[in-house]
Amino acid sequence: MDRRFVLFLVLSFAILMGYSSVVQRYFPRKPPVAPQAPADHQAKTPAEKASTPKPAEQKPAEKTADKRVEKKAAKSEKASPAMHAATEPESAEKYVTLGSVDPDSSKNPYRMLVTLSTKGAALARVELSSDRYRDIDNRSGYLGSLVLRDNGKTGGLVQVVGPGTPAAKAGLKPGDLLKAVGNHPISNDESVDNALKGTKPGRTIQLTIVRAGKEMPLTVSLRRRPLEVIHPENSDPASMLLTLQQFDKQRLVDLDNADREKWETEDKSRTKGSDDEELRLKENRYSSLLSRELEGVALRTKNWRLVESDDSHATFRRAIPQLALEITKTYRLAKAPSSSALDADYPAYHLEFSVEIHNVGHEAHDVAYRLDGPNGLPMEGVWYASKVSRNWGGAGLRDFIVSFDGGTPEMIGATAVGANKGLSVFRDMPPEKLLTFVGVDAQYFSAVLMPQRQKRSDVWFDEIYPIHVGKPGHVPFAPTDNSAQRLNLTNTSCRLVSVASDIKPGETLTHRYKLFAGPKKPALLESSQYNLGTLVYYGWPIFAAVAVPLTKILHALYFVTANYGLAIILLTVLVRGCMFPLSLKQAAGAQKMQLLQPEIKKLRDKHKNNMEAFSKAQRELFTKHNYNPLSGCLPIFIQMPVFIGLYRCLMVDIELRDAPLLSHAIRWCSNLAAPDLLFDWSQWMPPWFNSGQGMFALGPYFNLLPLLTVGLMLWQQKMFMPPPADEQAAMQQKMMNFMMLFMGLLFFKVASGLCIYFIASSLWGLGERRLLPKAAPAGGAMPGANGAQLAGNGQYGETRAQAKAREAATKRK
């Protein structure tokens, strides 16, 4: 029966796979045409959408206020002739780079390469320079993050050549016309990616470029792709975009005083992160009346003027003539001193970022700004990754995170942000409630903003809340319809709305931040430079109590072996060695249970109509022979904390990410925190199967270690389990075998490091079983009923003398 059932499962699965493959190949679903998003397509919360007034519903008082603003702007233009002489930003977008991506820290004092754009004076990309933090999904050769501009002819104009990249070392420069990479013609960025898909790190390729009208070749030695902590996704906007808002006092006068006083009363009693939707709607409606985005300023979409730049800092400026204001954004990249150049944990994974609003006119302005934080964090292992959640709502791959007064951070999952559900608006109210940091938290990396106030009592922000950038739920393996959206992949960011400040003529409003963008390494985060240790989260305290010591033990074993795969094996040996006495008792108990099976069968036949009498007789039998049926469970219960701790360690510890079992030269088991990825079978599987979402969607790679794990578990179970005494016991054993196959599906996408632990533990258990005698020794036979002895050959109910006589009779025959 069991063979027919397994055959039915295999055939059903094969038919389902074949049907899906035929449908996908010959009848593909056409993705719907997405509507074009406006220039500022940063997502709004439902409250913001509800509170946005329609043009047709504008009140007379608001129209009057708008006319006053227009007259005020015209007056400011006449009063500030110097503003007309200010240099206007150039129409073409330009890029500037800070730092270097050279992995040789003895020559490179920077920990990252930062790419900035004049469009919105935005942060476009952050690449880490250390060889320890590399891209684990894209294993093709790395040339450099080139930005090409279409010149209407063959090739693309190179806009960015980052210092330390293979392209820079080969001599490629901005302004060169890149015509070909190897034998592949180039027209845009996508064609460069396609040309590099078949390459490997360490390979040498030839670039064909045109410089000063002359075609010339360049030889480039590719290397492995560095990790991009921040990067632009498709057409989504870059990070650190700024919007200016004007505070309109007249709108406060137009508000009904009773409603405003009621809202202020409710706001004082409102708790942090309240889920009261009605109150939040009132809050956003009130805020929309207090401030509005200035029209015609276009700080996000227009090009800023690059005032000055070098390898460590850049300053951008944009003039607003109609308001007689100048906005300045400055980025300054941290560097490690020469004495700490080789220290990988030196806190130089940050940018110092400042916003300055200078009033060059003759009238005061009430101005506030809106700053959108970092976005585009890595989406590593979309089909298998699992991140520890800080709340019951579940975690995505890129979650909103905020902390006040250095306390425990609050998290809003990417799924909630993408769906615009359960969102909260936070407020900065020093000195009682001071914003410590806010940003985006990924599995192994984070990007957070830390305000640098001069006084703790300074009030900077009126609102802080999460947003999503672009269309939520990008799906790499499924059709782009709403049903296939994976909201846990939402490109999450944060938005900070400052309080309105009265800027008098000649004065400047300055806010400074520190932007951390790097790995979640405890030694780095806990430094006095950051104080971000709370970003590392193992889960509930009971899990952390096991995972943290286990992580330290693994690091100590790695210090000895220089290989985390061997460290996990040694950890298994250490755990099983400490449990050896209990394992011996478990094995002895299993043998004793085998010897007792015939007597148990007799008792079951005797009391088949009275289960209470059978249970009582069975307990008496176990007591008489000193057998505890729960003794076999004790080793399993002891190993459970180790299993949970190692599982959390692989989910959280940055050191186990990209740690290979053998070497990075082969793809198999090159990342202990991911499945072993023996070979890619995605071309033969349907998209839903490759997505990895669901029990039967196993992902785009075939994994070997989960099958070995389940196979060894079945073998171990067969050795330890006594033979069935009746049909009911036989059926139970068959069900347990099917459960093992079910566990194989659950284990198929777990980290290879966890499979190595189970494989090593199973092999240890099998070795223990082999070392033990198959039956009790002759001198130590188990006492039976009425003083009789259980013979060591597995027959129950005969004395030792009877057993010898039976063996002699067998020999004579």
mmCIF file with all atom_site columns, C-alpha atoms in Angstrom, residues 445-603:
data_model
loop_
_atom_site.group_PDB
_atom_site.id
_atom_site.type_symbol
_atom_site.label_atom_id
_atom_site.label_alt_id
_atom_site.label_comp_id
_atom_site.label_asym_id
_atom_site.label_entity_id
_atom_site.label_seq_id
_atom_site.pdbx_PDB_ins_code
_atom_site.Cartn_x
_atom_site.Cartn_y
_atom_site.Cartn_z
_atom_site.occupancy
_atom_site.B_iso_or_equiv
_atom_site.pdbx_formal_charge
_atom_site.auth_seq_id
_atom_site.auth_comp_id
_atom_site.auth_asym_id
_atom_site.auth_atom_id
_atom_site.pdbx_PDB_model_num
ATOM 1   C CA . PHE A 1 445 ? 22.053 45.209  6.411   1.00 0.00 ? 445 PHE A CA 1
ATOM 2   C CA . SER A 1 446 ? 20.393 48.453  7.472   1.00 0.00 ? 446 SER A CA 1
ATOM 3   C CA . ALA A 1 447 ? 20.226 52.058  6.334   1.00 0.00 ? 447 ALA A CA 1
ATOM 4   C CA . VAL A 1 448 ? 19.067 54.489  9.013   1.00 0.00 ? 448 VAL A CA 1
ATOM 5   C CA . LEU A 1 449 ? 19.091 58.253  9.569   1.00 0.00 ? 449 LEU A CA 1
ATOM 6   C CA . MET A 1 450 ? 20.299 59.625  12.920  1.00 0.00 ? 450 MET A CA 1
ATOM 7   C CA . PRO A 1 451 ? 19.558 63.317  13.633  1.00 0.00 ? 451 PRO A CA 1
ATOM 8   C CA . GLN A 1 452 ? 22.556 65.191  15.042  1.00 0.00 ? 452 GLN A CA 1
ATOM 9   C CA . ARG A 1 453 ? 20.992 67.858  17.278  1.00 0.00 ? 453 ARG A CA 1
ATOM 10  C CA . GLN A 1 454 ? 22.961 70.393  19.198  1.00 0.00 ? 454 GLN A CA 1
ATOM 11  C CA . LYS A 1 455 ? 20.364 70.514  21.982  1.00 0.00 ? 455 LYS A CA 1
ATOM 12  C CA . ARG A 1 456 ? 18.162 67.717  23.220  1.00 0.00 ? 456 ARG A CA 1
ATOM 13  C CA . SER A 1 457 ? 15.259 70.147  23.485  1.00 0.00 ? 457 SER A CA 1
ATOM 14  C CA . ASP A 1 458 ? 15.352 71.034  19.760  1.00 0.00 ? 458 ASP A CA 1
ATOM 15  C CA . VAL A 1 459 ? 12.133 70.017  18.023  1.00 0.00 ? 459 VAL A CA 1
ATOM 16  C CA . TRP A 1 460 ? 12.877 68.997  14.423  1.00 0.00 ? 460 TRP A CA 1
ATOM 17  C CA . PHE A 1 461 ? 10.064 66.828  13.156  1.00 0.00 ? 461 PHE A CA 1
ATOM 18  C CA . ASP A 1 462 ? 6.319  67.138  13.015  1.00 0.00 ? 462 ASP A CA 1
ATOM 19  C CA . GLU A 1 463 ? 5.653  63.742  11.429  1.00 0.00 ? 463 GLU A CA 1
ATOM 20  C CA . ILE A 1 464 ? 7.629  60.520  10.869  1.00 0.00 ? 464 ILE A CA 1
ATOM 21  C CA . TYR A 1 465 ? 6.033  57.631  9.011   1.00 0.00 ? 465 TYR A CA 1
ATOM 22  C CA . PRO A 1 466 ? 6.801  54.798  6.547   1.00 0.00 ? 466 PRO A CA 1
ATOM 23  C CA . ILE A 1 467 ? 6.255  54.971  2.804   1.00 0.00 ? 467 ILE A CA 1
ATOM 24  C CA . HIS A 1 468 ? 6.729  52.620  -0.121  1.00 0.00 ? 468 HIS A CA 1
ATOM 25  C CA . VAL A 1 469 ? 8.631  53.671  -3.231  1.00 0.00 ? 469 VAL A CA 1
ATOM 26  C CA . GLY A 1 470 ? 7.289  52.633  -6.609  1.00 0.00 ? 470 GLY A CA 1
ATOM 27  C CA . LYS A 1 471 ? 4.882  49.753  -7.110  1.00 0.00 ? 471 LYS A CA 1
ATOM 28  C CA . PRO A 1 472 ? 4.801  47.542  -4.006  1.00 0.00 ? 472 PRO A CA 1
ATOM 29  C CA . GLY A 1 473 ? 5.683  43.878  -4.234  1.00 0.00 ? 473 GLY A CA 1
ATOM 30  C CA . HIS A 1 474 ? 8.109  43.447  -7.137  1.00 0.00 ? 474 HIS A CA 1
ATOM 31  C CA . VAL A 1 475 ? 7.992  39.756  -8.152  1.00 0.00 ? 475 VAL A CA 1
ATOM 32  C CA . PRO A 1 476 ? 10.999 38.337  -10.034 1.00 0.00 ? 476 PRO A CA 1
ATOM 33  C CA . PHE A 1 477 ? 9.488  34.974  -11.004 1.00 0.00 ? 477 PHE A CA 1
ATOM 34  C CA . ALA A 1 478 ? 5.762  35.602  -11.394 1.00 0.00 ? 478 ALA A CA 1
ATOM 35  C CA . PRO A 1 479 ? 3.507  37.633  -13.718 1.00 0.00 ? 479 PRO A CA 1
ATOM 36  C CA . THR A 1 480 ? 3.115  41.232  -12.650 1.00 0.00 ? 480 THR A CA 1
ATOM 37  C CA . ASP A 1 481 ? -0.559 41.120  -11.785 1.00 0.00 ? 481 ASP A CA 1
ATOM 38  C CA . ASN A 1 482 ? -2.105 42.011  -8.456  1.00 0.00 ? 482 ASN A CA 1
ATOM 39  C CA . SER A 1 483 ? -2.595 38.395  -7.389  1.00 0.00 ? 483 SER A CA 1
ATOM 40  C CA . ALA A 1 484 ? 1.112  37.709  -7.803  1.00 0.00 ? 484 ALA A CA 1
ATOM 41  C CA . GLN A 1 485 ? 2.306  40.711  -5.844  1.00 0.00 ? 485 GLN A CA 1
ATOM 42  C CA . ARG A 1 486 ? 4.562  39.866  -2.933  1.00 0.00 ? 486 ARG A CA 1
ATOM 43  C CA . LEU A 1 487 ? 4.124  42.739  -0.550  1.00 0.00 ? 487 LEU A CA 1
ATOM 44  C CA . ASN A 1 488 ? 6.930  41.487  1.678   1.00 0.00 ? 488 ASN A CA 1
ATOM 45  C CA . LEU A 1 489 ? 9.307  42.646  -1.097  1.00 0.00 ? 489 LEU A CA 1
ATOM 46  C CA . THR A 1 490 ? 8.004  46.233  -1.005  1.00 0.00 ? 490 THR A CA 1
ATOM 47  C CA . ASN A 1 491 ? 10.681 48.884  -1.459  1.00 0.00 ? 491 ASN A CA 1
ATOM 48  C CA . THR A 1 492 ? 10.214 50.519  1.945   1.00 0.00 ? 492 THR A CA 1
ATOM 49  C CA . SER A 1 493 ? 11.469 53.937  2.984   1.00 0.00 ? 493 SER A CA 1
ATOM 50  C CA . CYS A 1 494 ? 10.752 56.560  5.619   1.00 0.00 ? 494 CYS A CA 1
ATOM 51  C CA . ARG A 1 495 ? 9.517  60.134  5.440   1.00 0.00 ? 495 ARG A CA 1
ATOM 52  C CA . LEU A 1 496 ? 10.362 62.928  7.841   1.00 0.00 ? 496 LEU A CA 1
ATOM 53  C CA . VAL A 1 497 ? 8.326  66.144  7.825   1.00 0.00 ? 497 VAL A CA 1
ATOM 54  C CA . SER A 1 498 ? 10.003 68.943  9.713   1.00 0.00 ? 498 SER A CA 1
ATOM 55  C CA . VAL A 1 499 ? 8.248  71.465  11.894  1.00 0.00 ? 499 VAL A CA 1
ATOM 56  C CA . ALA A 1 500 ? 7.730  74.880  10.333  1.00 0.00 ? 500 ALA A CA 1
ATOM 57  C CA . SER A 1 501 ? 10.540 77.333  11.088  1.00 0.00 ? 501 SER A CA 1
ATOM 58  C CA . ASP A 1 502 ? 10.411 81.102  10.805  1.00 0.00 ? 502 ASP A CA 1
ATOM 59  C CA . ILE A 1 503 ? 13.501 81.972  8.726   1.00 0.00 ? 503 ILE A CA 1
ATOM 60  C CA . LYS A 1 504 ? 14.253 85.675  8.867   1.00 0.00 ? 504 LYS A CA 1
ATOM 61  C CA . PRO A 1 505 ? 16.213 87.542  6.169   1.00 0.00 ? 505 PRO A CA 1
ATOM 62  C CA . GLY A 1 506 ? 19.878 86.502  6.197   1.00 0.00 ? 506 GLY A CA 1
ATOM 63  C CA . GLU A 1 507 ? 19.270 83.532  8.506   1.00 0.00 ? 507 GLU A CA 1
ATOM 64  C CA . THR A 1 508 ? 19.848 79.846  7.738   1.00 0.00 ? 508 THR A CA 1
ATOM 65  C CA . LEU A 1 509 ? 18.032 76.764  8.977   1.00 0.00 ? 509 LEU A CA 1
ATOM 66  C CA . THR A 1 510 ? 20.519 73.877  9.286   1.00 0.00 ? 510 THR A CA 1
ATOM 67  C CA . HIS A 1 511 ? 19.739 70.257  10.097  1.00 0.00 ? 511 HIS A CA 1
ATOM 68  C CA . ARG A 1 512 ? 22.507 67.650  10.178  1.00 0.00 ? 512 ARG A CA 1
ATOM 69  C CA . TYR A 1 513 ? 22.148 63.865  10.000  1.00 0.00 ? 513 TYR A CA 1
ATOM 70  C CA . LYS A 1 514 ? 24.306 60.799  10.073  1.00 0.00 ? 514 LYS A CA 1
ATOM 71  C CA . LEU A 1 515 ? 23.290 58.154  7.517   1.00 0.00 ? 515 LEU A CA 1
ATOM 72  C CA . PHE A 1 516 ? 24.468 54.660  8.435   1.00 0.00 ? 516 PHE A CA 1
ATOM 73  C CA . ALA A 1 517 ? 24.431 52.203  5.515   1.00 0.00 ? 517 ALA A CA 1
ATOM 74  C CA . GLY A 1 518 ? 26.234 48.992  6.306   1.00 0.00 ? 518 GLY A CA 1
ATOM 75  C CA . PRO A 1 519 ? 26.256 45.504  7.787   1.00 0.00 ? 519 PRO A CA 1
ATOM 76  C CA . LYS A 1 520 ? 24.463 44.585  11.016  1.00 0.00 ? 520 LYS A CA 1
ATOM 77  C CA . LYS A 1 521 ? 27.638 43.504  12.751  1.00 0.00 ? 521 LYS A CA 1
ATOM 78  C CA . PRO A 1 522 ? 27.344 43.816  16.551  1.00 0.00 ? 522 PRO A CA 1
ATOM 79  C CA . ALA A 1 523 ? 30.908 45.056  17.111  1.00 0.00 ? 523 ALA A CA 1
ATOM 80  C CA . LEU A 1 524 ? 30.345 47.778  14.519  1.00 0.00 ? 524 LEU A CA 1
ATOM 81  C CA . LEU A 1 525 ? 26.845 48.812  15.554  1.00 0.00 ? 525 LEU A CA 1
ATOM 82  C CA . GLU A 1 526 ? 27.650 48.978  19.262  1.00 0.00 ? 526 GLU A CA 1
ATOM 83  C CA . SER A 1 527 ? 30.481 51.479  18.752  1.00 0.00 ? 527 SER A CA 1
ATOM 84  C CA . SER A 1 528 ? 30.062 54.919  20.267  1.00 0.00 ? 528 SER A CA 1
ATOM 85  C CA . GLN A 1 529 ? 29.917 56.366  16.753  1.00 0.00 ? 529 GLN A CA 1
ATOM 86  C CA . TYR A 1 530 ? 26.553 54.679  16.090  1.00 0.00 ? 530 TYR A CA 1
ATOM 87  C CA . ASN A 1 531 ? 24.974 53.108  19.217  1.00 0.00 ? 531 ASN A CA 1
ATOM 88  C CA . LEU A 1 532 ? 22.796 50.957  16.957  1.00 0.00 ? 532 LEU A CA 1
ATOM 89  C CA . GLY A 1 533 ? 23.191 47.637  18.743  1.00 0.00 ? 533 GLY A CA 1
ATOM 90  C CA . THR A 1 534 ? 19.417 47.173  18.960  1.00 0.00 ? 534 THR A CA 1
ATOM 91  C CA . LEU A 1 535 ? 19.276 46.598  15.185  1.00 0.00 ? 535 LEU A CA 1
ATOM 92  C CA . VAL A 1 536 ? 20.566 43.043  15.752  1.00 0.00 ? 536 VAL A CA 1
ATOM 93  C CA . TYR A 1 537 ? 17.517 41.059  16.832  1.00 0.00 ? 537 TYR A CA 1
ATOM 94  C CA . TYR A 1 538 ? 17.353 37.304  17.486  1.00 0.00 ? 538 TYR A CA 1
ATOM 95  C CA . GLY A 1 539 ? 13.709 37.257  18.540  1.00 0.00 ? 539 GLY A CA 1
ATOM 96  C CA . TRP A 1 540 ? 12.125 36.775  21.922  1.00 0.00 ? 540 TRP A CA 1
ATOM 97  C CA . PRO A 1 541 ? 14.499 36.778  24.925  1.00 0.00 ? 541 PRO A CA 1
ATOM 98  C CA . ILE A 1 542 ? 14.180 32.995  25.248  1.00 0.00 ? 542 ILE A CA 1
ATOM 99  C CA . PHE A 1 543 ? 15.535 32.602  21.699  1.00 0.00 ? 543 PHE A CA 1
ATOM 100 C CA . ALA A 1 544 ? 18.247 35.212  22.177  1.00 0.00 ? 544 ALA A CA 1
ATOM 101 C CA . ALA A 1 545 ? 19.374 33.493  25.389  1.00 0.00 ? 545 ALA A CA 1
ATOM 102 C CA . VAL A 1 546 ? 20.262 30.425  23.308  1.00 0.00 ? 546 VAL A CA 1
ATOM 103 C CA . ALA A 1 547 ? 21.253 32.010  19.979  1.00 0.00 ? 547 ALA A CA 1
ATOM 104 C CA . VAL A 1 548 ? 23.732 34.592  21.299  1.00 0.00 ? 548 VAL A CA 1
ATOM 105 C CA . PRO A 1 549 ? 25.958 32.130  23.259  1.00 0.00 ? 549 PRO A CA 1
ATOM 106 C CA . LEU A 1 550 ? 25.733 29.661  20.380  1.00 0.00 ? 550 LEU A CA 1
ATOM 107 C CA . THR A 1 551 ? 26.877 32.367  17.970  1.00 0.00 ? 551 THR A CA 1
ATOM 108 C CA . LYS A 1 552 ? 29.886 33.123  20.152  1.00 0.00 ? 552 LYS A CA 1
ATOM 109 C CA . ILE A 1 553 ? 30.780 29.429  20.315  1.00 0.00 ? 553 ILE A CA 1
ATOM 110 C CA . LEU A 1 554 ? 30.609 29.236  16.512  1.00 0.00 ? 554 LEU A CA 1
ATOM 111 C CA . HIS A 1 555 ? 32.875 32.251  16.190  1.00 0.00 ? 555 HIS A CA 1
ATOM 112 C CA . ALA A 1 556 ? 35.363 30.657  18.593  1.00 0.00 ? 556 ALA A CA 1
ATOM 113 C CA . LEU A 1 557 ? 35.352 27.408  16.602  1.00 0.00 ? 557 LEU A CA 1
ATOM 114 C CA . TYR A 1 558 ? 35.777 29.401  13.393  1.00 0.00 ? 558 TYR A CA 1
ATOM 115 C CA . PHE A 1 559 ? 38.852 31.049  14.914  1.00 0.00 ? 559 PHE A CA 1
ATOM 116 C CA . VAL A 1 560 ? 40.341 27.547  15.196  1.00 0.00 ? 560 VAL A CA 1
ATOM 117 C CA . THR A 1 561 ? 39.156 26.049  11.884  1.00 0.00 ? 561 THR A CA 1
ATOM 118 C CA . ALA A 1 562 ? 38.851 29.136  9.618   1.00 0.00 ? 562 ALA A CA 1
ATOM 119 C CA . ASN A 1 563 ? 35.744 27.497  8.111   1.00 0.00 ? 563 ASN A CA 1
ATOM 120 C CA . TYR A 1 564 ? 32.188 27.876  9.389   1.00 0.00 ? 564 TYR A CA 1
ATOM 121 C CA . GLY A 1 565 ? 31.167 24.541  7.878   1.00 0.00 ? 565 GLY A CA 1
ATOM 122 C CA . LEU A 1 566 ? 33.773 22.769  9.997   1.00 0.00 ? 566 LEU A CA 1
ATOM 123 C CA . ALA A 1 567 ? 32.766 24.957  12.936  1.00 0.00 ? 567 ALA A CA 1
ATOM 124 C CA . ILE A 1 568 ? 29.162 23.702  12.658  1.00 0.00 ? 568 ILE A CA 1
ATOM 125 C CA . ILE A 1 569 ? 30.394 20.097  12.500  1.00 0.00 ? 569 ILE A CA 1
ATOM 126 C CA . LEU A 1 570 ? 32.571 20.648  15.582  1.00 0.00 ? 570 LEU A CA 1
ATOM 127 C CA . LEU A 1 571 ? 29.589 22.237  17.329  1.00 0.00 ? 571 LEU A CA 1
ATOM 128 C CA . THR A 1 572 ? 27.589 19.098  16.544  1.00 0.00 ? 572 THR A CA 1
ATOM 129 C CA . VAL A 1 573 ? 30.369 16.906  17.948  1.00 0.00 ? 573 VAL A CA 1
ATOM 130 C CA . LEU A 1 574 ? 30.503 19.074  21.059  1.00 0.00 ? 574 LEU A CA 1
ATOM 131 C CA . VAL A 1 575 ? 26.739 18.872  21.632  1.00 0.00 ? 575 VAL A CA 1
ATOM 132 C CA . ARG A 1 576 ? 26.463 15.149  20.919  1.00 0.00 ? 576 ARG A CA 1
ATOM 133 C CA . GLY A 1 577 ? 29.546 14.437  22.983  1.00 0.00 ? 577 GLY A CA 1
ATOM 134 C CA . CYS A 1 578 ? 28.000 16.122  26.013  1.00 0.00 ? 578 CYS A CA 1
ATOM 135 C CA . MET A 1 579 ? 24.824 14.135  25.392  1.00 0.00 ? 579 MET A CA 1
ATOM 136 C CA . PHE A 1 580 ? 26.621 10.797  24.965  1.00 0.00 ? 580 PHE A CA 1
ATOM 137 C CA . PRO A 1 581 ? 25.455 9.282   28.301  1.00 0.00 ? 581 PRO A CA 1
ATOM 138 C CA . LEU A 1 582 ? 21.851 10.193  27.510  1.00 0.00 ? 582 LEU A CA 1
ATOM 139 C CA . SER A 1 583 ? 22.210 8.810   23.985  1.00 0.00 ? 583 SER A CA 1
ATOM 140 C CA . LEU A 1 584 ? 23.458 5.511   25.386  1.00 0.00 ? 584 LEU A CA 1
ATOM 141 C CA . LYS A 1 585 ? 20.420 5.314   27.637  1.00 0.00 ? 585 LYS A CA 1
ATOM 142 C CA . GLN A 1 586 ? 18.186 6.117   24.674  1.00 0.00 ? 586 GLN A CA 1
ATOM 143 C CA . ALA A 1 587 ? 19.754 3.346   22.576  1.00 0.00 ? 587 ALA A CA 1
ATOM 144 C CA . ALA A 1 588 ? 19.597 0.877   25.449  1.00 0.00 ? 588 ALA A CA 1
ATOM 145 C CA . GLY A 1 589 ? 15.952 1.792   25.994  1.00 0.00 ? 589 GLY A CA 1
ATOM 146 C CA . ALA A 1 590 ? 15.222 1.161   22.314  1.00 0.00 ? 590 ALA A CA 1
ATOM 147 C CA . GLN A 1 591 ? 16.805 -2.294  22.568  1.00 0.00 ? 591 GLN A CA 1
ATOM 148 C CA . LYS A 1 592 ? 14.890 -3.031  25.737  1.00 0.00 ? 592 LYS A CA 1
ATOM 149 C CA . MET A 1 593 ? 11.678 -1.996  23.990  1.00 0.00 ? 593 MET A CA 1
ATOM 150 C CA . GLN A 1 594 ? 12.441 -4.472  21.202  1.00 0.00 ? 594 GLN A CA 1
ATOM 151 C CA . LEU A 1 595 ? 12.837 -7.242  23.761  1.00 0.00 ? 595 LEU A CA 1
ATOM 152 C CA . LEU A 1 596 ? 9.544  -6.308  25.401  1.00 0.00 ? 596 LEU A CA 1
ATOM 153 C CA . GLN A 1 597 ? 7.522  -6.260  22.181  1.00 0.00 ? 597 GLN A CA 1
ATOM 154 C CA . PRO A 1 598 ? 6.373  -9.929  22.328  1.00 0.00 ? 598 PRO A CA 1
ATOM 155 C CA . GLU A 1 599 ? 5.163  -9.509  25.888  1.00 0.00 ? 599 GLU A CA 1
ATOM 156 C CA . ILE A 1 600 ? 3.375  -6.275  24.995  1.00 0.00 ? 600 ILE A CA 1
ATOM 157 C CA . LYS A 1 601 ? 1.640  -8.106  22.146  1.00 0.00 ? 601 LYS A CA 1
ATOM 158 C CA . LYS A 1 602 ? 0.471  -10.774 24.588  1.00 0.00 ? 602 LYS A CA 1
ATOM 159 C CA . LEU A 1 603 ? -0.910 -8.127  26.914  1.00 0.00 ? 603 LEU A CA 1
#
